[in-house]
Tab-separated table of C-alpha atoms in Angstrom:
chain	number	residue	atom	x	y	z
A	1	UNK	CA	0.000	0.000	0.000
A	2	UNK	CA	1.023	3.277	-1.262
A	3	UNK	CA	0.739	6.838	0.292
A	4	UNK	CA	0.722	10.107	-1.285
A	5	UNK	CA	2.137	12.724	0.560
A	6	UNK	CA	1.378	16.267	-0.601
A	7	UNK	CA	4.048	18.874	0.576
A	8	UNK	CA	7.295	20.810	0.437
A	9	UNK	CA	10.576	19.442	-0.406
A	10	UNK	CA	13.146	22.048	0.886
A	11	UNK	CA	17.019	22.308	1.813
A	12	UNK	CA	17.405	23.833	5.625
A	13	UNK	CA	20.227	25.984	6.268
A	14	UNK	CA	21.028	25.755	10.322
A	15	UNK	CA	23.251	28.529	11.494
A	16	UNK	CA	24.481	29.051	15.247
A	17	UNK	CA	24.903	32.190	16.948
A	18	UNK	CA	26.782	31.572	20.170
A	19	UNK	CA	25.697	34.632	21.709
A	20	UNK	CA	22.196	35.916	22.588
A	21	UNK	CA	19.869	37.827	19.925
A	22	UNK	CA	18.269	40.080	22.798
A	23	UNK	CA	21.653	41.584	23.190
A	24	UNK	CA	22.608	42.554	19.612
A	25	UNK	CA	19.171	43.940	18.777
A	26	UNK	CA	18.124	47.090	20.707
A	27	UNK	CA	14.179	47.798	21.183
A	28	UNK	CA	14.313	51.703	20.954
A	29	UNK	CA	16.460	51.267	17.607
A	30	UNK	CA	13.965	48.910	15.796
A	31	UNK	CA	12.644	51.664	13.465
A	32	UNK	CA	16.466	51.201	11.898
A	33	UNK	CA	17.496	48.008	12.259
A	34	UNK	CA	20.844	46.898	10.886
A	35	UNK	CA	22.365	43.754	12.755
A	36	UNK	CA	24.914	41.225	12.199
A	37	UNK	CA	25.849	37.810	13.645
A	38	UNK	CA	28.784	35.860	13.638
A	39	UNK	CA	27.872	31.894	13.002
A	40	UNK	CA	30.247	30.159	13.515
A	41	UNK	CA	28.601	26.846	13.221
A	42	UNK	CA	26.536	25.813	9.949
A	43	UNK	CA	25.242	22.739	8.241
A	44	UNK	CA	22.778	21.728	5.292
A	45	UNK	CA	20.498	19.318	5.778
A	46	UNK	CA	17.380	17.851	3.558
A	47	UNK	CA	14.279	18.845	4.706
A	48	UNK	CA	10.548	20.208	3.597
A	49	UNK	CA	7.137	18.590	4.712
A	50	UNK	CA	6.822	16.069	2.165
A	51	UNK	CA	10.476	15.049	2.422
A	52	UNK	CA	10.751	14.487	5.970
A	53	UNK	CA	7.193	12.521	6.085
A	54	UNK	CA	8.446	9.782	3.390
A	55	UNK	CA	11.874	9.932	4.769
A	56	UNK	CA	10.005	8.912	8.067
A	57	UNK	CA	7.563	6.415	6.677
A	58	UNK	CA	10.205	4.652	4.802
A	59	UNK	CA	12.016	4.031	7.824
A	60	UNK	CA	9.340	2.475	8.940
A	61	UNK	CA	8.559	-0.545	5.980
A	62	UNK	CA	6.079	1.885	4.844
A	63	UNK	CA	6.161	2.963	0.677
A	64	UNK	CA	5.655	6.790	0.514
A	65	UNK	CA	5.070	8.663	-2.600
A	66	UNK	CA	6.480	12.028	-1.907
A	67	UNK	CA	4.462	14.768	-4.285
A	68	UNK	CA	5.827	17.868	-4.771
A	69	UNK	CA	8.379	20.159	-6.357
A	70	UNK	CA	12.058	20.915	-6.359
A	71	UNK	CA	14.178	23.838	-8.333
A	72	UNK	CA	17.089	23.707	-10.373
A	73	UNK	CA	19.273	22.966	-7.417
A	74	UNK	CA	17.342	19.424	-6.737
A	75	UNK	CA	19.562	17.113	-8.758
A	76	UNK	CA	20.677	16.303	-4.990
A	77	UNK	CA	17.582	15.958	-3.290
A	78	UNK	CA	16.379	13.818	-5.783
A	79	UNK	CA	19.455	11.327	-5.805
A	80	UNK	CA	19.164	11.491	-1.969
A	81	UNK	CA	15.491	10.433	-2.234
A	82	UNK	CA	16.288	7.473	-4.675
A	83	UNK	CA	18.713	6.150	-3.139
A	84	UNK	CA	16.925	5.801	0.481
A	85	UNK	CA	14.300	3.709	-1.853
A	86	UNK	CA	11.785	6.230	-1.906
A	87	UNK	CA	10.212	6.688	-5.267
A	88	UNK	CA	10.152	9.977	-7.236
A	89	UNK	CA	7.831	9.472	-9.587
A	90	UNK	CA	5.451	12.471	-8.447
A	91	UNK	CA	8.505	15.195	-8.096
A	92	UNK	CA	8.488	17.804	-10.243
A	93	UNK	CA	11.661	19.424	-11.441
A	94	UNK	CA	11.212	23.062	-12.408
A	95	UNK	CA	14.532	24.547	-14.038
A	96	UNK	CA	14.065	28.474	-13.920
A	97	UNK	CA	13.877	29.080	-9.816
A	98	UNK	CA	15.716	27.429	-6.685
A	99	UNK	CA	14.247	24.540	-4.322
A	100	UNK	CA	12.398	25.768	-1.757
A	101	UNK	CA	14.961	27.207	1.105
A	102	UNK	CA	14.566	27.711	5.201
A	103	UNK	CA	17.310	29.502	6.213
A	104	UNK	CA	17.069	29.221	10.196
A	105	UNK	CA	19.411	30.920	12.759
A	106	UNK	CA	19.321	29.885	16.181
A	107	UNK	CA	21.185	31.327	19.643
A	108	UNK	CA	22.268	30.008	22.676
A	109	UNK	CA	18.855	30.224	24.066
A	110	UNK	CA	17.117	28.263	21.154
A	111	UNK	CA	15.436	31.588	19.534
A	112	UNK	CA	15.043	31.158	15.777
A	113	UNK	CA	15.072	33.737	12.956
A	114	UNK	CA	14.072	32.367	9.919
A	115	UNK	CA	13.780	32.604	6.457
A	116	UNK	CA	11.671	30.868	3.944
A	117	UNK	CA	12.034	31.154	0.396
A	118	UNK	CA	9.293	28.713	-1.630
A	119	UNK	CA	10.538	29.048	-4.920
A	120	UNK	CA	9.646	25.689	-6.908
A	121	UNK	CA	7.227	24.744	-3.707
A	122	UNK	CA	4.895	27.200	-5.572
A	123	UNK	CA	4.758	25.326	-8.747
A	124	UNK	CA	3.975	22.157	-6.907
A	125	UNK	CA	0.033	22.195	-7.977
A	126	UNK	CA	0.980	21.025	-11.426
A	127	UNK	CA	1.404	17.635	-10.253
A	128	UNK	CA	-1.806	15.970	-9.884
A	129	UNK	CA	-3.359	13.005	-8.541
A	130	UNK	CA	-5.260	10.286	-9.951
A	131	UNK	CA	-6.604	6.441	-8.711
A	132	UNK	CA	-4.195	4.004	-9.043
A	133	UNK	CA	-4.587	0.631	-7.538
A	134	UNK	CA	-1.746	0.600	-5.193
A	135	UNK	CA	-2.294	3.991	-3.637
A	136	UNK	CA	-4.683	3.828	-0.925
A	137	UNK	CA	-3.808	6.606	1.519
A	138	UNK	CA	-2.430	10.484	1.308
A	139	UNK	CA	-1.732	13.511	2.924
A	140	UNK	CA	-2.238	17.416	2.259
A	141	UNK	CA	1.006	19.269	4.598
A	142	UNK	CA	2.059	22.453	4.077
A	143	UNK	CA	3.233	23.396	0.579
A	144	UNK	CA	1.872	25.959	-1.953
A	145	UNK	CA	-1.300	26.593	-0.994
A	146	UNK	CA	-2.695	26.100	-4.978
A	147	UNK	CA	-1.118	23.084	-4.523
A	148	UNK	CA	-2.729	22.030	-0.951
A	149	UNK	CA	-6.325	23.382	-2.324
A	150	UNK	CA	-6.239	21.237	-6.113
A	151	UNK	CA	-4.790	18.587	-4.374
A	152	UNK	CA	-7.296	18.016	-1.827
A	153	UNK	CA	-9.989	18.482	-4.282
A	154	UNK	CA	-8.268	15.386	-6.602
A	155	UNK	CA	-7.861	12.739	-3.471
A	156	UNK	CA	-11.360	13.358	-2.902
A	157	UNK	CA	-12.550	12.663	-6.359
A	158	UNK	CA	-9.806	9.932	-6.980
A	159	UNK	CA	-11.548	7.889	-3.681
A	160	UNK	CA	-8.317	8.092	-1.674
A	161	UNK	CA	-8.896	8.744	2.173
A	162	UNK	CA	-6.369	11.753	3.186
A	163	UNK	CA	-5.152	13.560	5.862
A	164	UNK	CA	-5.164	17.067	6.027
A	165	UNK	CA	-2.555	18.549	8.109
A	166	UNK	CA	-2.496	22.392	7.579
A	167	UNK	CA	0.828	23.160	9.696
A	168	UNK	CA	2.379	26.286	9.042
A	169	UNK	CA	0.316	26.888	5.958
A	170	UNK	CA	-2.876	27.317	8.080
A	171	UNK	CA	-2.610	31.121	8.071
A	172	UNK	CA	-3.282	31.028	4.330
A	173	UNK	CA	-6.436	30.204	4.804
A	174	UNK	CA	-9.691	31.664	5.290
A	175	UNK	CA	-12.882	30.142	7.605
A	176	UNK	CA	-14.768	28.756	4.551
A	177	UNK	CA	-11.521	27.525	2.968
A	178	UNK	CA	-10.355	25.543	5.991
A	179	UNK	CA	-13.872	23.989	6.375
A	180	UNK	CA	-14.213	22.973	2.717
A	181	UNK	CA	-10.761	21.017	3.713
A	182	UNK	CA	-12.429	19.385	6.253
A	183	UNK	CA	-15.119	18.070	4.653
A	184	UNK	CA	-13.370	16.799	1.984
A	185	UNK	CA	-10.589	15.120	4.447
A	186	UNK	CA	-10.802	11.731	5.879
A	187	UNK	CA	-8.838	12.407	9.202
A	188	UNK	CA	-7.424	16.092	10.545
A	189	UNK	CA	-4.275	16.785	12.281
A	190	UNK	CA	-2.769	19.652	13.861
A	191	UNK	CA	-0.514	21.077	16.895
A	192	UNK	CA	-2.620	22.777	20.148
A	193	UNK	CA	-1.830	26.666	18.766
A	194	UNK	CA	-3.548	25.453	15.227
A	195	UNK	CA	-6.221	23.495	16.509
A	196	UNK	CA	-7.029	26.965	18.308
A	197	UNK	CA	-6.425	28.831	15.146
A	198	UNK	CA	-8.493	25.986	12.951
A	199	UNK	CA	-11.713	26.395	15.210
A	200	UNK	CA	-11.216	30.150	15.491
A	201	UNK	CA	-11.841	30.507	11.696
A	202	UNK	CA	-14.351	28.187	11.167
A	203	UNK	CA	-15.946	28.550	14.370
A	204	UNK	CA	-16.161	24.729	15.108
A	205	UNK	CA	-15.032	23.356	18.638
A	206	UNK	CA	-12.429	20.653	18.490
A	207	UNK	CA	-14.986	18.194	19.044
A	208	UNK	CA	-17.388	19.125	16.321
A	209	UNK	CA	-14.911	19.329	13.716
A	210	UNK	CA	-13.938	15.440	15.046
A	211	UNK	CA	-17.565	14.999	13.969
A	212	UNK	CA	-17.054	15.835	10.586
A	213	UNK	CA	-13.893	13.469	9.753
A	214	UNK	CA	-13.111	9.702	11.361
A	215	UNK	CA	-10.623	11.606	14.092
A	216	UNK	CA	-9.123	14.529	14.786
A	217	UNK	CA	-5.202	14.642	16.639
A	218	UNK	CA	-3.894	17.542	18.327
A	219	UNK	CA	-0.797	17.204	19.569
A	220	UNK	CA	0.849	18.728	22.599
A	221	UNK	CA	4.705	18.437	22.232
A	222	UNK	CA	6.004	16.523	24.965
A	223	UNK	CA	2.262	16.481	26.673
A	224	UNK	CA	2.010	13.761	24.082
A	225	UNK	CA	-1.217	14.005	22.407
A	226	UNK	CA	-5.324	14.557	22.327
A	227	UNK	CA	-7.200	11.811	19.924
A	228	UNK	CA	-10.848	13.284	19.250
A	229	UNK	CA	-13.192	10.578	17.744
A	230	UNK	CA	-16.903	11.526	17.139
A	231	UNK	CA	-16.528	14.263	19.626
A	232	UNK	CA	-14.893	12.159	22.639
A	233	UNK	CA	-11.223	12.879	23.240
A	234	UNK	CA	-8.624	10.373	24.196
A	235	UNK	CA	-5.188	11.260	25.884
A	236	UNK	CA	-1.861	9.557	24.434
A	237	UNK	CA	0.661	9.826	26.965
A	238	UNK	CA	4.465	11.216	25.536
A	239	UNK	CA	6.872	9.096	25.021
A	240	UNK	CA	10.632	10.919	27.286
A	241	UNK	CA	13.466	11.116	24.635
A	242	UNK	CA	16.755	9.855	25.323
A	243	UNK	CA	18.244	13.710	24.773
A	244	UNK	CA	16.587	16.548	23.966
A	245	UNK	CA	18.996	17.145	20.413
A	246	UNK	CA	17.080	18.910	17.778
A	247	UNK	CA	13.242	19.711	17.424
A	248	UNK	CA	13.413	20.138	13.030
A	249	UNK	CA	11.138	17.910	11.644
A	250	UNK	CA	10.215	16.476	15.304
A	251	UNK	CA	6.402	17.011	13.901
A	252	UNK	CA	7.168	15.644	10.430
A	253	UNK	CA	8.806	12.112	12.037
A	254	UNK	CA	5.333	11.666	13.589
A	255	UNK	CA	3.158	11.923	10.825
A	256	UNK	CA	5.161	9.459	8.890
A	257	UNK	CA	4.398	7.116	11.814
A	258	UNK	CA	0.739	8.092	11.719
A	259	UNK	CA	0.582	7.228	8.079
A	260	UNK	CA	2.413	3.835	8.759
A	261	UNK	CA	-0.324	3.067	11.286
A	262	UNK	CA	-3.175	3.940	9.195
A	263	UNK	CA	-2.053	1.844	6.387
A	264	UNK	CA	-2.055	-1.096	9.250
A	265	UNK	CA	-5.604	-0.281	9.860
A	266	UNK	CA	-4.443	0.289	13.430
A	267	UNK	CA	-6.892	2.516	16.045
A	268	UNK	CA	-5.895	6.787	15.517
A	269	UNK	CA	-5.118	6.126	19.736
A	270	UNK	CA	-2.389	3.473	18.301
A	271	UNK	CA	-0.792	5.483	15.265
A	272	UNK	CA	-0.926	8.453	18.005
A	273	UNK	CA	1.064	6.429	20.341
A	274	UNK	CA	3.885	5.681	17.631
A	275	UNK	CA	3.878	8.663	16.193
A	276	UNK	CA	4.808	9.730	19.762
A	277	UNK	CA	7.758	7.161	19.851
A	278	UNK	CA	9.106	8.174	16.813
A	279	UNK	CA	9.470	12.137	17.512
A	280	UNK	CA	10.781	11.460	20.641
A	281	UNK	CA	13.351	9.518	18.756
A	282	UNK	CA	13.952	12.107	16.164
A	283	UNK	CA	14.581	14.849	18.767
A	284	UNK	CA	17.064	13.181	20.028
A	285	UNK	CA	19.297	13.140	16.580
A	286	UNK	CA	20.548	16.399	14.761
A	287	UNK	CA	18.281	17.371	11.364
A	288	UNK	CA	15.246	15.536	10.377
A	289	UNK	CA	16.579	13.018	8.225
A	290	UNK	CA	19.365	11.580	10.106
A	291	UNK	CA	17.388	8.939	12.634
A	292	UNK	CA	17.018	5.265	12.534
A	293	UNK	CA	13.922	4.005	13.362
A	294	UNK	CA	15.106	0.150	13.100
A	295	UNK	CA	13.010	-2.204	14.909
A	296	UNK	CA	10.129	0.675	15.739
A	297	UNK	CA	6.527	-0.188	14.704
A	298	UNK	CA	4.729	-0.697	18.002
């Protein structure tokens, strides 16, 4: 069994200040801001939505099909992909603008700056789904959001059971766009500050909107997790990491298990509860595609 996953494919750019941004950046000078930091420390690692999902799925036994769309600069990503057995069949290559790019700059006490450029991520909506007989599941994450509104629309009409999981691309949408995505999904997922933003805008309490789809998971970072079916909530307890490394593509690790699960025909409470296993693995290793998951699918 097969699973589409809808989102970004992107190269991360981690830079380390060693010092402390609330000391370089004065709040009675912000109206001219002009600041510099010294990072010492820098790597490149391979990231985006759809990327780290199938990287985590795969690791799994699962067989993701990662859809999306990568720049002129992919010829990496792309060999990286392949040869971690991951097909690429449903990755576009678009030669006139970069791969998508999250340039992220962190200090001593774990602030972040970042910056995202999308660049190919925004032609991703020219891929498009159809049935096929071996793909039975999908996801919509956060990618371009022509791409996240067509392709919702096609796993619908193709018979596929999805998941939508808005992320960061949430704020793109309006109330009546973000129920329409509802109704058309099989099974919602989102963080506590989004599940707070998702009912805000379409004015539907956590449990209604469970209601509408076969479950709804909010998860609570290392509170573990709330599983809403038909309006009744179930707690998943968090699973205590080994170290506390890196939190990139912590989220990402556990939808890939939560797609592994589903494709078992396991309970949401029981995809929940390895999903929770496999972020707490993932946060203990540096970058979200450089954890084993050997052994893990219980």
């Amino acid at each position: 069994m097969a699973a589409v996953i809808c989102g970004s494919l992107a190269f991360d750019t981690i830079m380390t200040f060693e010092g402390r941004f609330a000391e370089q950046i004065l709040p009675d000078q912000l109206h001219i801001l002009n600041v510099s930091f010294l990072v010492p420390a820098l790597r490149r690692d391979f990231g985006g939505c759809a990327g780290n999902i199938a990287y985590s799925l795969k690791q799994l036994g699962g067989t993701p099909l990662p859809m999306g769309a990568v720049g002129s600069d992919g010829a990496d990503y792309l060999q990286r992909l392949q040869q971690l057995g991951i097909a690429t069949e449903f990755v576009l290559r678009v030669d006139d603008t970069y791969t998508a790019q999250a340039m992220i700059m962190t200090d001593r006490d774990n602030n972040q700056i970042t910056a995202f450029h999308p660049g190919a991520m925004m032609q991703a909506h020219r891929m498009k789904i159809a049935a096929r007989p071996d793909i039975k599941l999908g996801m919509i994450s956060p990618d371009g959001r022509d791409a996240m509104l067509q392709h919702a629309e096609q796993f619908k009409a193709a018979g596929i059971p999805f998941v939508f999981d808005p992320g960061q691309g949430l704020p793109m949408f309006g109330g009546d766009e973000l129920a329409h995505f509802i109704d058309l999904a099989t099974w919602v997922t989102v963080n506590d500050y989004e599940g707070k933003m998702l009912s805000e805008r379409t004015g539907w309490s956590t449990a209604e909107i469970s209601r509408r789809v076969q479950g709804l998971v909010v998860t609570l970072g290392g509170d573990g997790c709330e599983v809403w079916v038909n309006g009744e909530v179930t707690r998943v307890a968090p699973e205590k990491p080994q170290a506390i490394v890196d939190p990139t593509g912590c989220g990402d690790a556990w939808r890939g298990a939560l797609l592994y699960g589903l494709e078992q025909g396991w309970t949401l409470a029981r995809c929940a509860q390895l999903g929770n296993k496999v972020g707490a693995i993932k946060i203990a290793a540096r970058g979200p595609q450089n954890y084993t998951l050997e052994g893990v699918k219980s």
